[in-house]
Amino acid sequence: MNILVCMKQILDPEVPARDFRIDATRKEAERGSASLVTNIFCENALETALQFRPADARITVLSYGPASAEETLRKALAMKADAAALVLREDDAAPADPLHAARVLAAAARKLGTFDLILTGREAGDWGAGQTGALLAEELRLPCIAFADTLSMDGGKLRVKRQTEWGWELFEAETPVVVTITNDEHNVPRIPKVRDVMLAHRQPLTQFTLAELGVSAANDYYEVEELFIPKKESACELVAGDTLEQKVDVLARRLVEVTASL
Amino acid sequence: MSIVTIHFGFDRAAEGLLGAARRLGDEVHAVVIGDGAEDVARYADRVTAIDMDYSPEPCLNALVPLCAGAKAVLLANDTYSQELAPRLAYRLGGNAVGDGVAIDEKLRVTRQVYGGKAQAVIAPKRSPLVAWLRARSFAPAPLRDAVAEIERVRAAGDAKTKIIERKRETQAEARLEDARVIVSGGRGIGGPEGFATELQPLAHLLGAQMAASRAACDAGWVPPTWQVGQTGKKVAPELYLAIAITGASQHMAGISEAKNIAAINIDPDAPIFRHARFGIVEDYRKVVPLLREKLAKMK
Ligand SMILES: Cc1cc2nc3c(=O)[nH]c(=O)nc-3n(C[C@H](O)[C@H](O)[C@H](O)COP(=O)(O)OP(=O)(O)OC[C@H]3O[C@@H](n4cnc5c(N)ncnc54)[C@H](O)[C@@H]3O)c2cc1C
Ligand SMILES: Nc1ncnc2c1ncn2[C@@H]1O[C@H](COP(=O)(O)O)[C@@H](O)[C@H]1O
């Protein structure tokens, strides 16, 4: 079984709000001193694939991004993916829209071989589009299941458990299929061993350019007209009192006040 | 040209979605999958009911012809809507935009980006626009004098993926999205016992529903259906009491509609205090038992 996991490198989403700036002309976040990290849901996807991995399975990781995205792929190899491929994006290109990203990933997937299972994260922690997996499925003319957290095999059939707002659903799926992955307690990404991190740096990496894939670099899905930081901080009243008892008393009263009308 | 709305049942989200569609000014054609067509018919100009047990492939196939020629297609931000919207846009030759908090007559959608730290206005480059919205935060549509006629269609069953089991973890009548009071716990709670022995009884006293941060859900202390935030539930209670939650932007993205945020956190520099109306800097283990005592007396 051939499994492809699509992974995106993004600006660290845990940068605190007070250090976050935007470049209003380029309409994207300023890099500042923030580090680049792998999108968490992509790591959840790889972790899900690693736990599922049937004996004969080969896991390939694929990223479309600037040269720095190699770090994302090396880390994935250290987590024990079998092979990695990078589609190089110009360093100063505008952020890729999800249709463009899906076209690039689809073209690369076709070049890399045939896949029975293609995983993406549910969304990327930068623009949070939440579309690339679904659009990739359309580009490849494949069915798609969203928000999954567990994969298993049962009598030669793929089973996909996915979350809903009220619980979960279990799918039986024919392959090939695209599945987008969300977080749960079982797919928290593993920390690679130091030795594997070192080995990963010596593993080969397949590289493509957009020209080699025959995909245009244009974004033609939608346009970001404005990007701004909303002002929404409010002054917080820290309950006062000489003793804990007094403070909690004020807290209790305030809680009752704001719920009094209910 | 019409605005198509897609509903998986009738609830506050459906009302908000119909409101958003109505304010765009064109004819509103509502498509209902499953129950609720009779209720939707009091708000829409035209209603099509698809008789099916949801499954993505046949549902998508059924929706494409119904949406062809629409100016915009609007959905809510439930699981099924988010699963279908980008694919529907692709098949219609349009573009999708997700998690919208506003939409204007030029079909520009405002949404949070960068984990809630920024907002973007996204303009379509293709037609139709397929948008999934935080439908509950839109004002409902006015009731119409007339009730629209319901056209019924069936979706073909055969599919490469099928749902073989469904499990409800939460009660339909106790939706977090509709809760008026929420008690929510984070990683600082320290384990499932804290949720069970400290927070649950507090929630009971406040008539609140329980929620959690991603960190608490990922730890397996509480079910994933409790997660609030950018990739969890979007809630709008009168009171959101955040206990041992830092207040990361991705968490705040789910509670931007809360009327009052209150916080219990041991760290005075926790970002949650920049959003809360009131709070206490203290160990929750000391505060919550006392708080329960006080609240019980005040009842
Ligand atoms: C793409 C993306 C999407 C995300 N989506 C979501 C989402 O939907 N929802 C979400 O919640 N997060 C989400 N996150 C994660 C988010 O960034 C934070 O990591 C997470 O919210 C942190 O949870 P927490 O505040 O419970 O934990 P921590 O950050 O570990 O905070 C624990 C808090 O508890 C306090 N504390 C500790 N002990 C005590 C005590 N005894 N008494 C009182 N206070 C105490 C500490 O001071 C601290 O403030 C997302 C992240 C990404 C990248
Ligand atoms: N440039 C990219 N390279 C690899 N995978 C990507 C890229 N962009 C998006 N994806 C995949 O699509 C998922 C959803 O991204 P998005 O639609 O941008 O929210 C991510 O979690 C990745 O798995």
XYZ file of C-alpha atoms and ligand atoms in Angstrom:
637
model
C 0.000 0.000 0.000
C 1.294 3.449 -0.940
C 0.446 6.314 1.397
C 1.079 9.983 0.648
C 1.012 12.584 3.428
C 0.947 16.258 2.375
C 2.716 18.526 4.837
C 2.971 22.275 4.954
C 5.536 24.427 6.696
C 4.057 27.536 8.291
C 4.962 30.475 10.483
C 4.807 29.330 14.112
C 1.102 29.753 14.976
C 1.896 29.982 18.690
C 3.590 33.369 18.299
C 1.810 35.470 20.930
C -0.590 38.109 19.660
C 1.544 40.938 21.036
C 4.477 39.908 18.776
C 2.345 39.391 15.697
C 2.621 41.926 12.840
C 1.327 41.983 9.318
C 2.779 43.362 6.114
C -0.199 45.286 4.778
C 1.119 45.641 1.224
C 2.074 41.996 0.769
C -0.998 41.020 2.758
C 0.680 38.396 4.840
C 2.207 37.993 8.280
C 5.657 39.405 8.896
C 8.167 36.726 9.649
C 9.778 38.729 12.454
C 11.622 36.507 14.891
C 9.087 33.705 14.578
C 10.295 30.258 13.635
C 8.921 28.092 10.858
C 7.231 24.888 11.977
C 5.272 22.038 10.440
C 1.540 22.644 10.559
C 0.284 20.608 13.532
C -2.518 18.874 11.601
C 0.029 17.669 9.017
C 1.967 16.077 11.854
C -1.261 14.587 13.196
C -1.778 13.165 9.674
C 1.689 11.650 9.541
C 1.275 10.218 13.054
C -2.060 8.672 12.024
C -0.381 7.120 8.970
C 2.555 5.790 11.033
C 0.246 4.106 13.521
C -1.887 2.650 10.750
C 1.010 1.529 8.552
C 0.318 -2.038 7.333
C 3.447 -4.213 6.928
C 3.714 -3.620 3.186
C 3.003 0.110 3.319
C 5.338 2.823 2.142
C 4.774 6.349 3.418
C 5.866 9.286 1.250
C 5.694 12.842 2.531
C 5.204 15.748 0.137
C 5.530 19.466 0.689
C 5.115 22.477 -1.560
C 7.075 25.398 -0.228
C 10.278 27.404 -0.210
C 13.653 25.713 0.322
C 13.113 25.900 4.105
C 10.261 23.352 3.769
C 13.035 20.760 3.576
C 13.102 20.994 7.403
C 9.495 19.817 7.544
C 10.348 16.863 5.329
C 13.512 15.954 7.261
C 11.533 15.940 10.488
C 8.922 13.700 8.845
C 11.677 11.308 7.758
C 12.984 11.323 11.314
C 9.482 10.374 12.482
C 9.968 7.396 10.120
C 8.293 8.301 6.861
C 9.973 6.283 4.077
C 10.499 8.910 1.382
C 10.140 12.651 0.890
C 9.513 15.024 -1.991
C 9.633 18.802 -2.180
C 8.048 21.030 -4.800
C 10.061 24.223 -4.698
C 8.294 27.520 -4.438
C 9.961 30.881 -5.051
C 10.985 32.409 -1.734
C 9.174 35.690 -2.378
C 6.011 34.270 -3.970
C 2.654 35.416 -2.586
C 0.917 32.895 -0.272
C -0.450 30.018 -2.362
C -4.235 29.840 -2.506
C -5.733 26.410 -1.798
C -6.631 25.608 -5.417
C -3.133 26.407 -6.592
C -1.660 24.294 -3.765
C -4.014 21.412 -4.632
C -3.011 21.524 -8.305
C 0.655 21.443 -7.427
C 0.201 18.581 -4.956
C -1.910 16.635 -7.482
C 0.716 17.042 -10.208
C 3.486 15.970 -7.834
C 1.457 12.979 -6.614
C 1.010 11.800 -10.201
C 4.756 12.121 -10.843
C 5.620 10.241 -7.672
C 3.557 7.164 -8.519
C 0.176 5.776 -7.560
C -1.182 6.173 -4.048
C -3.920 4.206 -2.307
C -4.322 6.674 0.486
C -3.617 10.403 0.485
C -3.668 12.278 3.785
C -3.705 16.001 4.468
C -4.294 18.037 7.592
C -7.814 19.405 8.143
C -6.415 22.927 7.816
C -3.195 24.868 7.991
C -2.565 27.034 11.035
C -1.581 30.086 8.970
C -4.503 30.943 6.674
C -6.752 28.221 8.033
C -8.323 27.711 4.622
C -9.353 24.125 5.320
C -9.711 23.352 1.624
C -6.577 21.879 0.118
C -7.356 18.231 0.922
C -10.843 18.437 -0.553
C -9.632 20.271 -3.668
C -6.809 17.756 -4.079
C -9.415 14.990 -4.072
C -11.297 16.793 -6.847
C -8.115 17.345 -8.887
C -7.401 13.606 -8.635
C -11.084 12.663 -9.124
C -11.083 10.763 -5.835
C -13.603 10.527 -2.994
C -12.782 12.378 0.207
C -13.491 11.983 3.918
C -12.862 14.934 6.236
C -11.906 15.287 9.940
C -10.683 11.721 10.466
C -8.514 10.696 13.416
C -8.082 6.921 13.053
C -7.447 4.506 10.161
C -7.682 0.721 10.284
C -8.134 -2.296 8.031
C -10.984 -4.742 8.421
C -11.280 -7.741 6.094
C -9.239 -6.026 3.384
C -11.344 -2.849 3.589
C -10.169 0.511 4.819
C -12.013 1.910 7.838
C -11.891 5.597 8.602
C -13.183 7.021 11.881
C -13.951 10.684 11.776
C -15.135 13.294 14.253
C -18.391 15.186 13.962
C -19.645 17.980 16.181
C -21.796 15.476 18.077
C -19.628 12.362 18.132
C -18.095 10.215 15.441
C -18.787 8.275 12.249
C -17.118 5.185 10.906
C -16.608 4.916 7.151
C -15.828 1.897 5.041
C -13.881 3.160 2.055
C -12.573 1.831 -1.207
C -9.113 3.023 -2.126
C -7.765 5.249 -3.528
C -9.213 7.897 -1.254
C -8.210 11.282 0.189
C -8.640 11.708 3.955
C -8.155 14.929 5.919
C -6.957 14.486 9.501
C -7.875 16.282 12.710
C -6.361 16.000 16.188
C -7.322 13.594 18.933
C -5.580 12.044 21.914
C -4.180 9.151 19.842
C -2.457 11.058 17.044
C -0.350 13.513 19.032
C 2.838 13.520 16.916
C 5.759 11.451 18.226
C 9.078 13.115 19.036
C 11.741 11.641 16.747
C 14.808 10.016 18.294
C 18.064 11.979 18.043
C 19.607 9.171 16.028
C 16.736 9.224 13.541
C 17.030 12.982 13.177
C 20.666 12.497 12.160
C 19.875 9.653 9.786
C 17.091 11.676 8.200
C 19.590 14.295 7.086
C 21.349 11.755 4.924
C 18.245 10.446 3.200
C 17.583 11.430 -0.416
C 14.954 14.035 -1.191
C 13.102 14.198 -4.506
C 12.728 17.751 -5.783
C 10.505 19.253 -8.443
C 10.034 22.750 -9.760
C 6.655 24.052 -10.903
C 8.000 24.055 -14.478
C 8.878 20.360 -14.213
C 5.348 19.645 -13.032
C 3.852 21.861 -15.731
C 1.775 23.866 -13.241
C 1.457 27.637 -13.491
C 2.468 29.697 -10.479
C -0.658 31.872 -10.640
C -3.179 32.206 -7.826
C -6.588 32.445 -9.456
C -8.977 31.100 -6.817
C -9.664 34.128 -4.662
C -8.014 37.324 -3.622
C -7.101 38.653 -0.202
C -8.413 42.202 -0.436
C -7.626 43.265 3.088
C -5.642 41.917 5.986
C -5.715 43.612 9.372
C -5.319 43.037 13.090
C -8.605 43.672 14.877
C -8.446 45.619 18.100
C -10.335 43.679 20.738
C -8.552 43.699 24.065
C -10.595 44.639 27.076
C -9.642 45.725 30.557
C -9.906 42.872 32.998
C -11.095 43.437 36.536
C -8.995 41.246 38.797
C -11.173 40.615 41.812
C -9.840 42.393 44.887
C -9.749 41.365 48.509
C -7.338 40.822 51.384
C -7.899 37.107 51.631
C -8.629 34.388 49.133
C -12.007 34.016 50.798
C -12.868 37.656 50.064
C -11.655 37.460 46.487
C -13.660 34.340 45.741
C -16.663 36.003 47.321
C -16.411 38.856 44.803
C -15.872 36.356 41.990
C -19.006 34.446 42.984
C -21.039 37.653 43.022
C -19.752 38.729 39.614
C -20.573 35.310 38.152
C -24.073 35.460 39.547
C -24.523 39.018 38.230
C -23.687 38.195 34.632
C -25.913 35.123 34.665
C -28.758 36.771 36.564
C -30.768 37.537 33.438
C -30.809 33.876 32.343
C -29.815 34.514 -10.111
C -30.472 32.909 -6.795
C -28.682 32.334 -3.528
C -28.691 28.671 -2.578
C -28.534 27.745 1.106
C -27.723 24.210 2.213
C -29.032 22.822 5.497
C -28.621 19.586 7.394
C -31.725 20.057 9.510
C -33.327 23.145 11.016
C -31.737 24.977 13.944
C -30.369 28.392 14.926
C -27.601 27.956 12.330
C -30.184 27.419 9.584
C -32.043 30.565 10.658
C -28.817 32.588 10.570
C -27.855 31.202 7.204
C -31.252 32.066 5.746
C -30.862 35.547 7.238
C -27.473 36.012 5.579
C -28.913 34.795 2.252
C -31.977 37.030 2.480
C -29.852 40.132 3.041
C -27.968 39.483 -0.220
C -31.215 40.414 -1.937
C -31.798 37.633 -4.442
C -34.231 34.747 -4.529
C -33.383 32.247 -1.773
C -33.428 28.599 -2.770
C -32.935 26.377 0.262
C -31.758 22.791 -0.087
C -32.418 20.592 2.932
C -30.729 17.231 3.464
C -32.662 15.120 5.944
C -35.292 16.677 8.233
C -36.379 20.265 8.579
C -37.669 21.200 5.108
C -41.061 22.302 6.517
C -39.408 24.774 8.884
C -37.035 26.101 6.243
C -40.004 26.631 3.895
C -41.234 29.464 6.161
C -38.128 31.507 5.327
C -37.022 30.560 1.784
C -38.609 31.282 -1.599
C -37.972 27.795 -2.918
C -37.144 24.573 -1.104
C -35.691 21.301 -2.339
C -35.510 18.406 0.096
C -32.995 15.658 -0.581
C -34.161 12.415 0.924
C -30.990 10.635 2.042
C -28.911 9.409 4.916
C -25.846 11.646 4.636
C -22.784 10.323 2.932
C -20.414 12.737 1.150
C -20.190 11.385 -2.404
C -23.914 10.960 -3.208
C -24.735 14.179 -1.360
C -22.236 16.108 -3.448
C -23.548 14.549 -6.644
C -27.084 15.561 -5.714
C -26.108 19.129 -4.812
C -24.181 20.012 -7.971
C -27.199 20.274 -10.334
C -29.261 22.078 -7.667
C -26.559 24.744 -7.248
C -25.746 25.183 -10.950
C -26.322 28.790 -12.012
C -26.485 30.146 -8.458
C -24.805 33.446 -7.645
C -23.676 32.146 -4.268
C -24.068 28.988 -2.203
C -24.097 29.402 1.579
C -23.516 26.714 4.178
C -23.065 26.667 7.956
C -19.864 25.529 9.671
C -20.906 22.036 10.711
C -18.912 18.923 9.766
C -20.866 18.036 6.651
C -20.912 21.580 5.291
C -17.171 21.988 5.699
C -16.571 18.585 4.173
C -18.554 19.428 1.040
C -18.056 23.150 0.395
C -14.647 23.170 -1.340
C -15.567 20.208 -3.525
C -18.893 21.751 -4.434
C -17.111 24.977 -5.396
C -14.665 23.017 -7.528
C -17.405 21.209 -9.407
C -19.342 24.417 -9.990
C -16.218 26.206 -11.255
C -16.417 28.647 -8.343
C -14.373 29.271 -5.252
C -15.001 28.434 -1.621
C -14.245 30.559 1.436
C -14.633 29.209 4.928
C -15.537 30.243 8.443
C -16.957 33.601 7.376
C -18.140 36.037 10.031
C -19.522 38.556 7.513
C -20.504 38.625 3.850
C -21.323 41.718 1.781
C -23.287 42.291 -1.422
C -20.095 42.010 -3.489
C -19.739 38.537 -1.953
C -16.634 39.473 -0.036
C -16.244 37.293 3.034
C -14.563 38.385 6.263
C -12.816 35.654 8.209
C -10.225 35.152 10.909
C -6.762 34.084 9.772
C -3.434 33.349 11.480
C -5.184 31.567 14.309
C -7.471 34.497 15.058
C -4.640 37.025 15.299
C -5.718 38.767 12.086
C -8.790 39.165 9.903
C -8.943 39.035 6.134
C -11.507 40.145 3.593
C -11.532 37.626 0.758
C -12.927 38.577 -2.646
C -14.007 35.879 -5.092
C -12.210 35.486 -8.415
C -14.662 32.870 -9.647
C -18.375 32.276 -9.620
C -20.313 31.029 -7.765
C -18.965 31.808 -4.330
C -19.447 28.854 -2.010
C -19.093 30.095 1.566
C -19.430 28.361 4.876
C -20.284 30.838 7.605
C -20.456 31.032 11.382
C -24.162 30.941 10.738
C -25.275 31.222 14.358
C -23.853 34.717 14.625
C -25.993 36.029 11.743
C -29.404 37.539 12.480
C -32.247 35.223 11.426
C -34.305 35.894 8.306
C -37.801 37.313 8.713
C -40.597 34.788 8.372
C -42.370 34.961 5.019
C -46.137 35.338 4.700
C -46.272 32.406 2.347
C -44.775 28.971 2.836
C -42.603 27.744 -0.015
C -43.529 24.571 -1.786
C -41.174 21.672 -1.161
C -39.760 19.786 -4.090
C -38.494 16.351 -3.101
C -35.601 14.530 -4.745
C -33.727 11.359 -3.910
C -29.951 10.943 -3.894
C -28.470 7.891 -5.572
C -26.872 5.564 -3.026
C -23.897 3.830 -4.592
C -20.617 5.274 -3.330
C -16.968 4.405 -2.836
C -17.176 5.543 0.781
C -20.029 4.709 3.086
C -20.843 5.406 6.707
C -21.354 2.104 8.523
C -21.680 3.354 12.100
C -22.649 6.596 13.851
C -22.150 7.428 17.497
C -23.658 10.353 19.350
C -21.513 11.461 22.285
C -23.520 14.590 23.014
C -27.229 15.117 23.385
C -28.869 17.014 20.541
C -30.725 19.153 23.110
C -27.498 20.118 24.906
C -25.521 21.764 22.144
C -22.465 23.667 23.283
C -23.117 26.173 20.482
C -26.440 27.082 22.094
C -25.244 27.069 25.716
C -25.856 30.254 27.755
C -23.206 29.453 30.359
C -20.014 27.470 29.753
C -17.377 26.250 32.204
C -14.243 25.387 30.274
C -11.012 23.758 31.429
C -7.483 23.691 30.017
C -4.226 21.848 30.438
C -3.721 23.436 33.845
C -6.566 21.290 35.201
C -3.967 18.541 35.262
C -6.050 15.460 34.526
C -9.530 13.992 34.077
C -10.146 13.999 37.858
C -10.002 17.791 37.990
C -12.713 17.960 35.342
C -14.869 15.371 37.095
C -14.526 16.395 40.728
C -13.956 20.150 40.508
C -15.343 21.564 37.250
C -18.384 19.345 36.713
C -20.018 20.194 40.082
C -19.233 23.887 39.492
C -20.864 23.695 36.072
C -23.861 22.073 37.681
C -24.240 24.952 40.143
C -23.993 27.530 37.350
C -26.341 25.618 35.049
C -23.433 25.484 32.634
C -22.243 23.125 29.953
C -18.671 21.884 29.940
C -16.012 22.624 27.363
C -12.229 22.439 27.077
C -9.130 23.626 25.276
C -7.436 21.568 22.624
C -4.653 20.702 25.057
C -7.134 19.091 27.473
C -8.840 17.180 24.646
C -5.549 15.993 23.140
C -4.522 14.736 26.562
C -7.584 12.493 26.446
C -9.046 13.974 29.633
C -12.317 14.933 27.937
C -13.912 13.997 24.589
C -12.986 15.885 21.387
C -16.586 17.140 21.102
C -15.763 19.478 24.011
C -13.050 21.359 22.138
C -13.697 25.062 21.677
C -11.674 27.206 19.305
C -10.564 27.768 15.754
C -10.796 24.050 15.036
C -13.404 23.271 17.657
C -16.809 24.671 18.485
C -17.634 28.335 18.050
C -19.683 29.342 21.069
C -21.594 32.472 22.080
C -22.651 32.194 25.740
C -23.534 34.974 28.180
C -20.727 33.675 30.388
C -17.611 31.724 29.452
C -15.607 30.769 32.516
C -12.105 29.751 31.403
C -10.267 27.767 34.066
C -6.547 27.036 33.661
C -6.667 28.019 30.005
C -3.895 30.292 28.684
C -6.059 32.005 26.095
C -4.082 31.196 22.948
C -5.467 33.033 19.915
C -6.706 29.732 18.448
C -8.769 29.140 21.561
C -10.082 32.713 21.635
C -11.148 32.302 17.983
C -13.959 30.080 19.231
C -15.283 32.470 21.883
C -15.175 35.842 20.134
C -18.975 35.988 20.433
C -19.073 35.326 24.179
C -20.697 38.228 26.089
C -18.631 37.849 29.258
C -15.385 35.982 29.639
C -14.190 35.234 33.166
C -10.878 33.583 33.971
C -9.254 31.618 36.746
C -5.530 31.312 36.098
C -2.456 31.037 38.247
C -0.405 33.201 35.872
C -1.148 36.961 35.918
C 0.470 37.296 32.463
C -1.753 34.686 30.803
C -3.245 36.224 27.617
C -6.728 35.172 28.774
C -6.697 38.184 31.115
C -6.477 40.488 28.106
C -9.853 39.227 26.930
C -11.624 38.521 30.185
C -13.995 40.984 31.847
C -13.093 39.748 35.264
C -10.944 37.072 36.788
C -8.799 35.836 39.604
C -5.092 35.049 39.675
C -4.955 31.922 41.828
C -4.616 28.170 41.749
C -7.952 26.797 40.563
C -7.687 24.006 43.101
C -8.018 26.581 45.846
C -10.587 28.770 44.108
C -13.077 26.262 42.768
C -14.013 24.466 46.021
C -14.546 27.813 47.762
C -16.457 29.149 44.790
C -18.779 26.172 44.860
C -19.473 26.756 48.540
C -20.300 30.422 47.937
C -22.479 29.722 44.915
C -24.378 27.011 46.750
C -25.128 29.469 49.582
C -26.225 32.184 47.183
C -28.775 29.916 45.481
C -3.879 25.303 13.726
C -4.167 25.283 15.191
C -5.471 25.158 15.627
C -5.759 25.154 16.998
N -7.057 25.048 17.385
C -7.341 25.121 18.703
C -8.693 25.074 19.165
O -9.646 24.941 18.384
N -8.918 25.163 20.496
C -7.900 25.303 21.419
O -8.182 25.383 22.615
N -6.629 25.329 21.003
C -6.319 25.227 19.673
N -5.012 25.235 19.301
C -3.951 25.152 20.332
C -3.606 26.472 20.971
O -2.641 27.131 20.207
C -3.040 26.241 22.388
O -1.900 25.409 22.303
C -4.035 25.607 23.367
O -5.266 26.308 23.332
C -3.465 25.626 24.773
O -4.366 25.036 25.678
P -4.352 25.415 27.219
O -4.530 26.871 27.382
O -5.321 24.532 27.912
O -2.906 24.910 27.686
P -1.584 25.716 28.153
O -1.178 26.676 27.115
O -0.651 24.674 28.590
O -2.102 26.551 29.380
C -2.388 26.063 30.645
C -2.803 27.246 31.511
O -3.206 26.788 32.782
C -2.692 27.654 33.782
N -2.591 26.857 35.008
C -1.761 25.800 35.248
N -2.018 25.277 36.458
C -3.027 26.012 36.996
C -3.723 25.953 38.234
N -3.468 25.029 39.142
N -4.691 26.869 38.449
C -4.973 27.822 37.536
N -4.343 27.917 36.342
C -3.379 27.026 36.087
C -1.352 28.122 33.248
O -0.998 29.361 33.827
C -1.669 28.258 31.755
O -2.150 29.561 31.457
C -4.712 25.246 17.941
C -3.398 25.365 17.494
C -3.115 25.387 16.139
C -1.699 25.530 15.711
N 1.974 23.925 0.356
C 1.526 22.764 0.839
N 2.332 21.665 0.843
C 1.893 20.478 1.331
N 0.663 20.296 1.828
C -0.182 21.343 1.838
C 0.189 22.623 1.339
N -0.866 23.466 1.502
C -1.839 22.745 2.087
N -1.447 21.470 2.279
C -2.211 20.367 2.907
O -3.565 20.753 3.044
C -3.947 20.835 4.426
C -4.961 21.934 4.609
O -4.405 23.174 4.258
P -5.288 24.477 3.977
O -6.295 24.144 2.952
O -4.279 25.488 3.513
O -5.903 24.867 5.281
C -2.637 20.980 5.166
O -2.741 20.473 6.479
C -1.697 20.116 4.311
O -1.846 18.738 4.611
